[in-house]
XYZ file of C-alpha atoms in Angstrom:
772
model
C -21.856 12.725 9.430
C -20.793 13.684 5.925
C -20.343 10.976 3.382
C -18.610 11.388 0.077
C -21.691 12.523 -1.820
C -22.763 14.920 0.933
C -19.307 16.468 0.843
C -19.538 17.318 -2.852
C -23.165 18.353 -2.601
C -22.272 20.819 0.139
C -19.676 22.226 -2.234
C -15.948 22.375 -2.046
C -16.115 26.153 -1.833
C -16.737 26.338 1.884
C -13.753 24.071 2.356
C -11.561 26.227 0.132
C -11.862 29.317 2.261
C -10.111 32.525 1.252
C -7.247 30.743 -0.489
C -9.228 30.398 -3.730
C -10.909 33.169 -5.683
C -12.212 35.943 -3.425
C -15.115 36.957 -5.626
C -17.459 34.424 -7.143
C -17.614 30.759 -6.373
C -14.666 29.294 -8.329
C -16.690 26.131 -8.938
C -19.751 27.840 -10.440
C -18.448 27.065 -13.875
C -17.365 23.666 -15.236
C -14.950 21.839 -12.978
C -11.448 21.419 -14.388
C -11.047 18.072 -16.118
C -8.223 15.908 -17.417
C -6.263 17.535 -20.248
C -3.970 15.242 -22.217
C -2.089 18.201 -23.730
C -1.280 19.620 -20.304
C 0.059 16.216 -19.253
C 2.560 16.210 -22.116
C 3.839 19.784 -21.730
C 6.945 20.636 -19.727
C 6.353 23.992 -17.992
C 9.082 26.633 -17.713
C 9.481 25.915 -13.991
C 10.130 22.179 -14.468
C 12.869 20.764 -12.189
C 13.173 23.976 -10.189
C 11.844 22.581 -6.893
C 13.858 20.196 -4.717
C 12.289 16.837 -3.954
C 10.529 17.013 -0.562
C 11.307 14.248 1.923
C 8.476 13.867 4.446
C 9.661 14.111 8.059
C 9.447 11.365 10.670
C 7.241 12.042 13.711
C 8.669 11.794 17.218
C 6.836 9.583 19.694
C 5.000 11.406 22.447
C 5.912 8.569 24.841
C 8.163 5.509 24.740
C 7.957 2.924 27.503
C 7.089 -0.583 28.604
C 3.462 -1.697 28.430
C 2.852 -1.100 32.138
C 4.205 2.454 31.727
C 1.758 3.120 28.878
C -1.410 1.217 29.720
C -4.052 3.199 31.613
C -1.679 6.152 32.003
C -2.581 9.792 31.199
C -0.651 12.070 28.848
C 1.046 9.319 26.830
C -0.106 11.249 23.721
C 1.297 14.543 24.936
C 0.855 17.033 27.772
C -2.369 18.446 26.254
C -4.022 15.012 25.897
C -4.780 13.327 29.241
C -6.856 10.502 27.724
C -5.233 7.044 28.211
C -4.859 4.488 25.422
C -8.300 3.155 24.484
C -10.305 5.790 26.321
C -10.790 7.838 23.161
C -14.100 7.839 21.292
C -13.313 4.887 19.003
C -11.225 2.881 21.479
C -8.298 0.585 20.769
C -8.026 -2.987 19.475
C -8.902 -5.681 21.984
C -5.465 -7.204 21.384
C -3.930 -4.258 23.233
C -5.041 -5.302 26.699
C -6.617 -8.743 26.370
C -6.128 -12.106 24.676
C -8.586 -13.273 21.981
C -10.057 -16.722 22.589
C -8.501 -18.285 19.484
C -4.983 -17.424 20.687
C -5.187 -20.553 22.782
C -3.650 -22.198 19.709
C -0.534 -20.073 20.329
C -0.341 -21.021 23.997
C -1.942 -17.834 25.343
C -4.495 -17.770 28.143
C -7.667 -15.955 26.945
C -9.040 -15.948 30.500
C -6.261 -13.743 31.828
C -7.883 -10.524 33.056
C -4.742 -8.642 34.084
C -3.606 -6.621 31.000
C 0.050 -6.645 32.087
C 0.075 -10.424 32.542
C -1.774 -10.846 29.240
C 0.888 -8.740 27.512
C 3.717 -10.829 28.966
C 1.848 -13.988 28.009
C 1.814 -12.847 24.369
C 5.495 -11.933 24.530
C 6.236 -15.570 25.319
C 3.744 -17.063 22.851
C 4.854 -15.213 19.714
C 8.505 -16.213 19.978
C 11.806 -14.460 19.296
C 14.141 -13.780 16.391
C 17.936 -13.354 16.402
C 18.822 -9.679 16.193
C 20.646 -8.257 13.200
C 24.009 -8.228 15.010
C 23.679 -11.922 15.815
C 24.471 -11.438 19.507
C 20.990 -11.749 21.002
C 17.287 -12.096 20.320
C 14.388 -9.731 19.688
C 10.953 -10.520 21.063
C 8.394 -10.892 18.305
C 5.780 -9.199 20.540
C 6.974 -6.305 22.670
C 10.656 -6.959 22.086
C 11.187 -3.212 22.363
C 9.339 -0.544 24.373
C 5.971 0.664 23.082
C 5.941 3.918 21.096
C 2.948 6.268 21.194
C 2.219 8.946 18.591
C -0.527 11.491 18.034
C -1.222 12.513 14.434
C -3.916 14.975 13.487
C -5.733 14.482 10.194
C -6.243 18.077 9.163
C -6.580 20.461 6.222
C -3.569 22.545 5.221
C -2.794 25.075 2.508
C 0.090 23.637 0.490
C 2.109 25.410 -2.243
C 1.692 22.823 -4.982
C 2.001 24.394 -8.432
C 4.222 27.457 -8.956
C 2.316 30.633 -9.851
C -1.006 29.213 -8.582
C -2.721 29.833 -5.234
C -1.907 27.401 -2.461
C -3.891 24.174 -2.602
C -6.132 23.153 0.277
C -5.239 19.524 0.958
C -6.062 16.846 3.479
C -2.986 15.893 5.462
C -1.640 13.590 8.112
C 0.141 15.841 10.599
C 0.215 18.767 8.193
C 2.408 16.903 5.657
C 1.849 15.955 2.007
C 2.677 13.127 1.683
C 2.066 12.176 5.300
C 4.997 11.800 7.695
C 7.148 8.729 7.094
C 6.539 6.174 9.832
C 9.580 4.070 10.751
C 8.477 0.838 12.384
C 10.818 -1.704 14.001
C 10.019 -5.373 14.080
C 9.020 -6.315 17.626
C 8.247 -2.729 18.656
C 4.524 -2.107 19.238
C 3.146 1.247 18.210
C -0.074 3.063 19.092
C -1.025 6.036 16.906
C -3.874 8.243 18.029
C -5.319 9.652 14.813
C -7.581 12.644 15.478
C -9.897 13.747 12.665
C -10.125 17.502 12.094
C -11.630 17.223 8.605
C -15.195 17.702 7.407
C -15.248 14.090 6.144
C -15.104 10.812 8.023
C -11.898 8.832 7.477
C -10.396 5.407 8.138
C -6.622 4.796 8.137
C -5.284 1.646 6.453
C -1.684 0.472 6.930
C -1.284 -1.098 3.493
C 0.678 -4.346 3.647
C 0.517 -4.513 7.435
C -0.312 -7.506 9.628
C -2.563 -5.710 12.096
C -5.678 -6.249 14.228
C -8.988 -5.665 12.475
C -9.788 -2.638 14.625
C -6.572 -0.998 13.361
C -6.656 -2.169 9.757
C -8.795 0.590 8.265
C -11.965 -1.414 7.645
C -14.174 0.897 5.517
C -16.761 1.563 8.230
C -14.368 1.607 11.196
C -14.288 5.354 10.970
C -12.486 8.126 12.696
C -15.484 10.421 12.831
C -15.233 14.187 12.576
C -13.800 15.653 15.762
C -13.059 12.192 17.221
C -10.015 9.949 17.755
C -9.154 6.285 17.254
C -6.139 4.533 18.742
C -4.540 2.406 16.023
C -2.548 -0.394 17.603
C 0.196 -1.964 15.460
C 1.939 -4.873 17.265
C 4.533 -5.008 14.423
C 4.897 -8.747 14.795
C 5.817 -11.323 12.194
C 3.086 -13.994 11.935
C 3.894 -17.516 13.056
C 4.381 -20.411 10.690
C 1.331 -22.628 10.319
C 1.190 -25.179 13.114
C 4.235 -23.709 14.828
C 5.255 -21.093 17.361
C 8.220 -20.123 15.185
C 7.979 -16.660 13.570
C 7.765 -16.802 9.782
C 10.736 -14.487 9.127
C 10.068 -14.421 5.387
C 6.886 -12.453 6.100
C 8.749 -9.462 7.582
C 7.677 -6.404 5.631
C 9.879 -3.658 4.245
C 8.075 -0.924 2.261
C 4.514 -0.277 3.397
C 2.309 2.784 3.109
C -0.799 4.132 4.765
C -3.778 5.900 3.259
C -7.435 6.643 3.746
C -9.921 3.790 3.481
C -13.231 5.445 4.402
C -16.267 3.905 2.749
C -17.331 5.672 -0.469
C -14.743 8.416 0.146
C -11.353 6.748 -0.402
C -10.783 8.093 -3.928
C -11.594 11.659 -2.941
C -9.649 11.594 0.337
C -6.528 10.110 -1.284
C -6.719 12.556 -4.185
C -6.706 15.324 -1.580
C -3.463 14.042 -0.034
C -4.165 11.314 2.543
C -1.246 8.949 1.918
C 2.226 8.393 3.374
C 5.063 5.879 3.698
C 5.525 3.382 6.533
C 8.946 1.699 6.463
C 9.337 -1.539 8.420
C 12.780 -2.597 9.643
C 13.135 -6.313 10.295
C 16.238 -7.917 11.755
C 17.120 -9.499 8.410
C 16.873 -6.201 6.536
C 18.865 -4.352 9.202
C 21.545 -7.009 8.801
C 21.711 -6.301 5.041
C 22.078 -2.573 5.747
C 24.613 -3.025 8.567
C 26.819 -5.251 6.395
C 26.706 -2.795 3.501
C 24.785 -5.054 1.128
C 22.008 -2.473 0.742
C 22.766 1.262 0.414
C 23.146 3.096 3.708
C 25.574 4.187 6.380
C 26.148 0.667 7.670
C 25.309 0.253 11.356
C 24.761 4.012 11.643
C 21.572 3.476 9.596
C 20.357 0.888 12.124
C 20.119 3.230 15.115
C 16.969 4.518 16.830
C 17.664 7.398 19.256
C 14.720 6.303 21.410
C 16.488 2.960 21.962
C 20.156 3.884 21.735
C 19.997 7.531 22.846
C 20.274 10.314 23.356
C 16.542 10.775 22.706
C 16.566 14.125 24.522
C 19.442 15.712 22.606
C 18.687 19.417 22.041
C 19.038 19.193 18.258
C 16.960 16.036 17.747
C 13.737 17.925 16.977
C 13.184 20.054 13.904
C 12.718 23.633 15.202
C 10.515 24.438 12.213
C 8.352 21.331 12.742
C 7.771 20.664 16.450
C 6.929 17.034 17.016
C 9.126 15.829 14.162
C 12.764 14.748 14.068
C 15.339 17.008 12.474
C 16.611 15.457 9.256
C 19.502 13.129 10.069
C 18.322 12.531 13.639
C 15.371 10.268 12.818
C 15.442 6.510 13.528
C 17.299 4.454 10.910
C 18.532 7.557 9.110
C 19.683 6.682 5.616
C 20.494 9.424 3.083
C 20.806 6.793 0.344
C 17.273 5.423 0.791
C 14.644 7.582 -0.965
C 10.914 6.789 -0.652
C 9.122 8.257 -3.703
C 5.332 8.320 -4.070
C 4.133 9.089 -7.600
C 0.636 10.541 -8.006
C -1.394 12.372 -10.624
C -3.998 15.070 -10.036
C -6.186 17.497 -11.948
C -5.409 20.991 -10.626
C -7.613 23.915 -11.553
C -5.504 26.473 -13.421
C -7.355 29.423 -11.850
C -7.845 28.382 -8.237
C -4.944 25.967 -7.728
C -7.366 23.481 -6.165
C -7.586 19.748 -6.853
C -10.573 18.983 -9.041
C -12.359 15.680 -8.549
C -15.483 14.343 -10.181
C -17.794 11.742 -8.678
C -19.005 10.774 -12.150
C -15.706 9.236 -13.259
C -16.429 5.668 -12.247
C -13.794 4.255 -14.592
C -11.101 5.877 -12.476
C -9.704 9.329 -11.696
C -6.812 10.459 -13.909
C -4.749 13.580 -13.404
C -2.733 15.730 -15.800
C -0.220 16.934 -13.197
C 2.336 14.336 -12.129
C 3.718 14.713 -8.609
C 6.563 13.004 -6.752
C 6.324 13.313 -2.961
C 3.705 15.996 -3.504
C 5.917 18.137 -5.768
C 5.497 18.569 -9.540
C 8.627 17.756 -11.538
C 11.144 18.051 -8.677
C 14.894 17.476 -8.739
C 17.134 15.674 -6.236
C 20.863 16.146 -5.690
C 22.498 12.742 -5.305
C 26.027 11.479 -4.860
C 28.054 9.523 -7.372
C 27.050 6.111 -5.943
C 24.237 3.586 -5.358
C 20.838 4.703 -4.084
C 17.795 2.778 -2.992
C 14.565 4.103 -4.526
C 11.319 2.835 -3.008
C 8.725 3.897 -5.581
C 5.013 3.778 -4.750
C 2.203 4.210 -7.253
C -0.101 6.291 -5.059
C -2.466 7.271 -7.881
C -6.165 6.517 -7.971
C -6.287 4.900 -11.409
C -3.066 5.554 -13.350
C -0.634 2.776 -14.252
C 3.034 3.720 -14.652
C 5.754 2.192 -16.812
C 8.961 3.604 -15.370
C 12.360 4.006 -16.974
C 15.472 6.078 -16.233
C 17.091 8.032 -19.075
C 20.318 10.000 -19.335
C 19.921 13.719 -19.935
C 20.809 13.683 -23.652
C 18.437 10.782 -24.342
C 15.639 12.401 -22.361
C 15.803 15.710 -24.209
C 16.068 13.920 -27.549
C 12.903 11.996 -26.641
C 11.129 15.317 -25.986
C 12.257 16.838 -29.283
C 11.956 14.030 -31.848
C 10.728 11.041 -29.862
C 12.276 7.607 -29.392
C 11.223 4.354 -31.000
C 10.390 1.381 -28.823
C 13.765 -0.130 -29.677
C 15.568 3.101 -28.775
C 13.704 3.360 -25.482
C 14.778 -0.126 -24.533
C 18.343 0.491 -25.674
C 18.714 3.871 -23.963
C 17.122 2.926 -20.645
C 19.533 2.879 -17.714
C 19.628 -0.588 -16.092
C 19.152 -0.945 -12.355
C 18.457 -3.601 -9.754
C 15.029 -4.574 -8.545
C 15.166 -5.901 -4.974
C 11.504 -6.041 -3.989
C 7.835 -5.585 -4.779
C 5.041 -4.304 -2.576
C 5.798 -4.809 1.131
C 8.568 -7.385 0.787
C 12.145 -7.737 -0.380
C 12.777 -10.340 -3.048
C 14.794 -13.497 -2.602
C 17.461 -12.203 -4.985
C 18.267 -8.912 -6.705
C 17.441 -8.838 -10.439
C 18.784 -6.471 -13.073
C 16.049 -4.800 -15.126
C 15.656 -1.594 -17.117
C 11.957 -0.886 -16.611
C 9.199 -1.326 -14.026
C 5.445 -1.489 -14.518
C 3.518 -0.291 -11.461
C -0.232 -0.570 -11.073
C -2.057 1.370 -8.397
C -0.763 0.633 -4.845
C 2.178 -1.431 -6.112
C 5.654 -0.584 -4.871
C 8.980 -1.180 -6.607
C 12.116 -1.405 -4.463
C 15.090 -0.486 -6.665
C 18.821 0.107 -6.386
C 20.232 2.547 -8.951
C 24.000 2.942 -9.294
C 24.329 6.469 -10.655
C 28.111 6.302 -10.392
C 28.398 3.192 -12.543
C 26.437 4.853 -15.346
C 28.682 7.899 -15.206
C 31.827 5.786 -15.092
C 34.062 8.490 -13.631
C 34.596 10.867 -10.745
C 32.979 14.249 -11.163
C 35.047 17.331 -10.431
C 33.902 20.563 -8.867
C 31.115 22.110 -10.917
C 30.520 18.945 -12.946
C 27.033 17.412 -12.921
C 25.490 14.435 -14.684
C 21.709 14.203 -14.899
C 19.218 11.377 -15.108
C 15.430 11.501 -15.492
C 12.808 9.192 -14.043
C 10.096 8.953 -16.717
C 6.748 7.307 -17.328
C 6.270 5.740 -20.755
C 2.783 4.272 -20.272
C 0.099 5.758 -22.548
C -3.151 6.173 -20.603
C -5.949 8.687 -21.081
C -8.818 6.631 -19.674
C -9.376 5.351 -16.153
C -10.309 2.027 -17.708
C -6.602 1.360 -18.082
C -3.665 1.644 -20.497
C -4.297 1.263 -24.198
C -2.120 -0.287 -26.852
C -2.170 0.685 -30.506
C -2.589 -2.060 -33.087
C 0.631 -2.874 -34.891
C -1.362 -4.933 -37.368
C -5.069 -4.215 -38.043
C -5.751 -7.927 -37.807
C -3.889 -8.432 -34.540
C -6.366 -9.085 -31.700
C -3.762 -8.457 -28.978
C -4.722 -4.871 -28.372
C -4.271 -4.875 -24.586
C -0.942 -5.429 -22.856
C -0.041 -7.832 -20.120
C -0.039 -6.143 -16.708
C 3.643 -6.730 -16.078
C 5.428 -5.075 -18.947
C 5.604 -7.709 -21.652
C 4.474 -6.325 -24.993
C 3.417 -2.964 -23.591
C 3.295 -0.102 -26.063
C 5.196 2.962 -24.823
C 5.109 6.682 -25.430
C 7.671 7.994 -27.901
C 7.885 11.128 -25.759
C 8.064 9.868 -22.179
C 6.454 11.895 -19.399
C 9.004 13.284 -16.962
C 8.510 12.619 -13.257
C 11.719 13.958 -11.693
C 15.411 14.660 -12.300
C 18.490 13.364 -10.434
C 21.548 15.655 -10.385
C 24.689 13.597 -9.714
C 27.883 15.204 -8.381
C 31.126 14.214 -6.639
C 33.568 11.334 -6.581
C 32.854 7.646 -6.378
C 33.041 6.392 -2.756
C 35.814 3.994 -1.796
C 33.159 1.584 -0.479
C 29.646 1.324 -1.830
C 26.761 -1.084 -1.305
C 27.693 -4.549 -2.541
C 24.278 -5.599 -3.885
C 24.378 -6.737 -7.497
C 22.422 -8.992 -9.813
C 21.878 -12.320 -8.059
C 22.704 -11.101 -4.539
C 20.690 -13.144 -2.046
C 18.375 -11.061 0.120
C 15.461 -12.790 1.949
C 14.658 -16.492 1.562
C 11.090 -17.247 0.476
C 8.983 -20.372 0.950
C 6.182 -21.398 -1.392
C 2.817 -22.525 -0.020
C 2.577 -26.207 -0.957
C -0.405 -28.056 -2.446
C -0.941 -30.059 0.710
C -1.306 -26.885 2.796
C -4.321 -25.667 0.782
C -7.645 -26.597 2.406
C -10.073 -24.660 0.177
C -10.263 -22.875 -3.161
C -12.409 -19.819 -3.809
C -13.015 -17.908 -7.020
C -13.785 -14.206 -7.274
C -14.859 -12.522 -10.524
C -14.267 -8.760 -10.673
C -16.849 -7.329 -13.036
C -18.969 -4.376 -14.086
C -22.704 -4.495 -13.400
C -25.762 -2.346 -12.669
C -23.903 0.903 -13.087
C -21.048 0.137 -10.726
C -18.558 -2.564 -9.780
C -19.190 -6.040 -8.419
C -17.471 -9.197 -7.257
C -19.281 -12.448 -8.104
C -22.347 -10.452 -9.079
C -22.628 -8.682 -5.729
C -22.066 -5.128 -4.531
C -20.099 -4.588 -1.346
C -22.005 -5.017 1.906
C -20.007 -4.100 5.029
C -22.255 -6.127 7.317
C -21.603 -9.650 6.003
C -18.635 -11.947 5.541
C -18.109 -13.075 1.968
C -15.545 -15.667 3.046
C -14.564 -17.060 6.433
C -11.219 -18.868 6.091
C -10.068 -20.956 9.019
C -7.255 -19.407 11.059
C -4.172 -21.588 10.838
C -4.813 -22.766 7.261
C -3.954 -21.780 3.687
C -6.268 -21.291 0.720
C -6.011 -20.786 -3.027
C -7.982 -17.905 -4.508
C -8.751 -17.612 -8.205
C -8.970 -13.930 -9.150
C -10.608 -13.302 -12.510
C -11.085 -10.149 -14.547
C -14.706 -10.102 -15.706
C -13.989 -8.343 -19.003
C -14.682 -4.949 -20.527
C -11.053 -3.885 -20.974
C -10.626 -2.607 -17.415
C -7.558 -3.152 -15.249
C -8.208 -4.262 -11.661
C -5.302 -4.275 -9.171
C -6.602 -6.500 -6.373
C -5.396 -5.769 -2.837
C -5.884 -8.382 -0.116
C -5.527 -7.065 3.428
C -3.759 -8.738 6.376
C -1.697 -11.402 4.568
C 0.722 -11.641 1.675
C -0.121 -13.819 -1.294
C 1.954 -15.867 -3.717
C 1.359 -16.401 -7.428
C 0.607 -19.952 -8.540
C -0.337 -19.268 -12.149
C -1.061 -16.250 -14.345
C -3.197 -16.796 -17.471
C -4.538 -14.569 -20.233
C -6.998 -14.991 -23.110
C -5.423 -12.992 -25.934
C -8.288 -13.830 -28.310
C -10.782 -12.181 -25.966
C -8.688 -8.990 -26.143
C -10.033 -8.526 -29.666
C -13.485 -7.788 -28.273
C -13.791 -4.905 -25.826
C -17.446 -4.659 -24.854
C -18.132 -1.231 -23.367
C -21.642 -2.145 -22.314
C -22.893 -1.994 -18.758
C -22.529 -4.748 -17.827
C -20.208 -5.962 -20.587
C -20.642 -9.405 -22.010
C -18.371 -11.574 -19.932
C -15.928 -13.398 -22.214
C -15.902 -17.160 -21.889
C -12.099 -17.205 -21.626
C -11.835 -20.453 -23.540
C -8.328 -19.724 -24.800
C -6.365 -19.075 -21.641
C -2.603 -19.145 -22.124
C -0.178 -19.598 -19.242
C 1.972 -16.465 -19.192
C 3.566 -17.145 -15.809
C 6.973 -17.794 -17.453
C 7.022 -14.144 -18.594
C 7.106 -12.912 -14.998
C 10.373 -11.870 -13.393
C 11.809 -14.527 -11.106
C 11.215 -12.267 -8.108
C 7.523 -12.035 -8.956
C 7.202 -15.798 -9.301
C 8.495 -16.600 -5.838
C 8.036 -13.223 -4.165
C 5.245 -12.094 -1.864
C 2.608 -9.605 -3.008
C -0.157 -7.561 -1.411
C -1.656 -6.113 -4.621
C -2.070 -8.301 -7.696
C -3.007 -6.573 -10.918
C -5.544 -8.221 -13.228
C -5.121 -7.017 -16.778
C -7.995 -7.433 -19.236
C -9.113 -11.027 -19.722
C -6.675 -12.452 -17.211
C -6.952 -14.973 -14.407
C -4.442 -15.317 -11.593
C -4.309 -18.037 -8.950
C -2.797 -16.999 -5.654
C -2.239 -18.726 -2.336
C -2.309 -17.146 1.095
C -2.203 -18.144 4.734
C -4.525 -16.900 7.474
C -2.931 -16.227 10.842
C -3.015 -14.276 14.087
C -6.042 -11.997 13.797
C -9.742 -12.635 13.337
C -11.650 -10.299 11.030
C -13.303 -8.574 9.453
C -10.857 -7.602 6.722
C -11.443 -6.662 3.098
C -10.056 -7.312 -0.357
C -10.874 -5.004 -3.245
C -9.831 -3.361 -6.470
C -7.276 -0.600 -5.835
C -8.584 1.527 -8.652
C -10.047 3.722 -5.928
C -13.137 4.672 -7.897
C -13.893 0.967 -8.370
C -13.385 0.414 -4.636
C -15.713 3.296 -3.756
C -18.319 2.018 -6.207
C -18.477 -1.324 -4.379
C -15.846 -3.634 -5.914
C -14.942 -4.933 -2.462
C -15.625 -8.037 -0.335
C -15.126 -8.923 3.309
C -13.254 -11.943 4.585
C -13.147 -12.976 8.196
C -10.468 -15.391 9.408
C -12.304 -17.546 11.903
C -11.152 -19.920 14.623
C -12.757 -23.344 14.249
C -12.400 -26.258 16.614
C -12.857 -28.588 13.631
C -11.465 -28.184 10.114
C -13.992 -26.986 7.514
C -16.349 -29.693 6.315
C -16.353 -31.000 2.757
C -19.563 -29.061 2.133
C -17.914 -25.881 3.426
C -15.018 -26.388 1.047
C -17.200 -27.215 -1.960
C -19.447 -24.205 -1.404
C -16.675 -21.792 -0.430
C -17.145 -19.739 -3.586
C -20.883 -20.216 -4.011
C -22.468 -18.963 -0.790
C -20.751 -16.892 1.880
C -20.567 -18.336 5.363
C -22.589 -16.643 8.050
C -20.743 -14.083 10.113
C -19.142 -15.864 13.013
C -17.549 -12.890 14.716
C -17.504 -13.784 18.410
C -15.270 -11.278 20.201
C -15.570 -7.489 20.310
C -13.018 -5.650 18.228
C -12.589 -2.821 20.688
C -11.062 -2.886 24.159
C -14.116 -2.735 26.426
C -14.647 -1.015 29.760
C -12.475 1.953 28.971
C -15.023 4.500 30.252
C -18.461 4.651 31.792
C -19.697 6.900 29.016
C -18.653 4.555 26.231
C -18.206 1.226 27.960
C -19.413 -0.895 25.066
C -16.918 0.520 22.591
C -16.915 0.308 18.775
C -18.415 3.778 18.220
C -18.710 4.726 14.569
C -18.642 1.086 13.436
C -21.579 -0.702 11.851
C -23.093 -3.525 13.829
C -22.569 -7.016 12.518
C -25.346 -9.113 11.080
C -25.730 -12.266 13.162
C -28.213 -14.380 11.130
C -26.743 -16.592 8.398
C -26.409 -15.019 4.971
C -28.996 -16.550 2.617
C -27.739 -19.097 0.117
C -27.106 -17.607 -3.303
C -27.130 -19.865 -6.387
C -23.917 -19.744 -8.336
C -25.764 -18.536 -11.435
C -26.327 -15.187 -9.746
C -22.603 -14.899 -9.150
C -21.717 -15.543 -12.782
C -22.002 -18.442 -15.200
C -18.381 -18.736 -16.270
C -16.880 -20.060 -13.081
C -13.519 -21.653 -13.728
C -13.138 -25.088 -12.080
C -10.905 -24.298 -9.089
C -8.924 -27.560 -9.112
C -9.077 -30.921 -10.804
C -8.890 -34.258 -9.015
C -5.096 -34.142 -9.136
C -5.047 -30.887 -7.178
C -3.958 -28.655 -10.077
């Protein structure tokens, strides 16, 4: 088995093959590194390539559970292996009922998989469909879809005039194919690994079983397959069998999550969009509130037919839908993943260094895998779902008209001019969820893994119909100065001003006078008679705050530098223990603290959304940036509440990745439902994640609520691992009847008590006696 270090030690040359230099080893000399000048230059070929839109894969089989379970060839005629009989198996939730689902009214003793499936269909409730004339089952409300996706290397034409780049791909695509998931429609994806590195696939923002969540050591080993089971349910409200509709996701993504190799694998291309269509969102599209074709954008040919139409498959990409025939087709909904890479100017290959522990930065900016593309758009509203898919770069995004953009490139724009010239647009969501209401803004700050869901009315900003041959142009730009993986820097306006580091949500951020172009929009045509009705203040999805009385425990986690790498509470990541074991069916408050040193840490918590309670920052501590290893941890005695500076959507919205700027502390609340662990939370600067800034948490079923001692010590000593049920469907073959191949065994003895002083001296009191 190759790990990340073995892969580099073996040399990238063997992997490059004949596509690189034919003579000497192209990596004998110094590896290409980040070049700030290259980042700022616009090449002659800029905006000459059309924006790629990743295709949507076709299912290899669609049918009811009994038509899928234990049946051959559901993953295609050349794959006779039934669901779960592959090397790594399938989640136990596929064919059985976990013991703790007794709380939902399920029978864990049911041995018949079909009866168990129907039992869960009843237990997880129903939701009114988007047309309002029926209900959709929260579990198995629609037939199961099966897919097979190979994880494989491909030569991709990335930079004009350079050799093709050897990239890691899902299904041969960069980015990976766009998954379109319907609420209530279970999906099984058989990922088969054809790479030289082990991988693990994480559906970011998903509510999925642990076996399918992309735990770092739940590998898809080289030459092997894992069946990822996504029930696509909405979790139930605490203490109820009513689905929590507010938790329905919208814009998710998937990417590699293999231990020690995530940064490298993602830099090589392993990322793609996964769009989730809930009944409430389909209703907004059908009624014309959000951009789309109305009800025509709410159709799935596998459900509404004809799924066997002769033109439904792309003849150039067998196994993928032809554009316009895919489920929920919407020409006015554009998923855009923004990434940066270092590309060797001689070989065309992606250069990556294992020594850059601060974070990998690139000097080539890509949108959907293309450098500086353009997109033809109509004179109307468009939905842009923008994902920061970079390893360590933070983006501050604006949209400029053509004249303002080119002026910025020639003479630069002041901060005031940038603000004044930026095209306003609507923000309708963050991360995996739509907001409660649309808000008008003119800029977006995106840390790694964050998503911004926007609606841009190109027609409004033109203010007229465009005749034949007329074109108006707009540019999506990045104005965030960053040349260090540590994070963005801000120049001092006053030598005595200690506030040298910006807040991680846009307030007071210094911006480039010459913004970096990402892509161009070319607008043509007349204004439509009817356009999407969304505007500032339009109500979208109702949100509910987690109340004080729901919180049963408070935990604090300090994200810090130490012993040459990255730690949480003074510890490196250990995949064999649980660092927290919340009780299923409860809510907790977590205090996330940046341990200093000037680094930015976007913290991603798997499985569940979280809500902001308070965001605080010590501006005085910003005056001291200790670059030591480990840095002196600031006392943070001057914390100021900056929560009021957040957008209203951020205050009440749901998040899956919360960025910690330097010297900041954020309190978040989250519920724990449905699935037992293990799951992880970690910094989404991928080099920090790979260098052990990650912890495990394991939602655990308890017959009794946690004791007072458990609550008091929640942040001091981890609970012992209490994992009782296997994660993998057992008995699927004689050869591999115990399952869980490629996964580390769990430690069963209790984890030794660790004094709080080893975890850090400056622990913030989680709550006072009044519960604040």
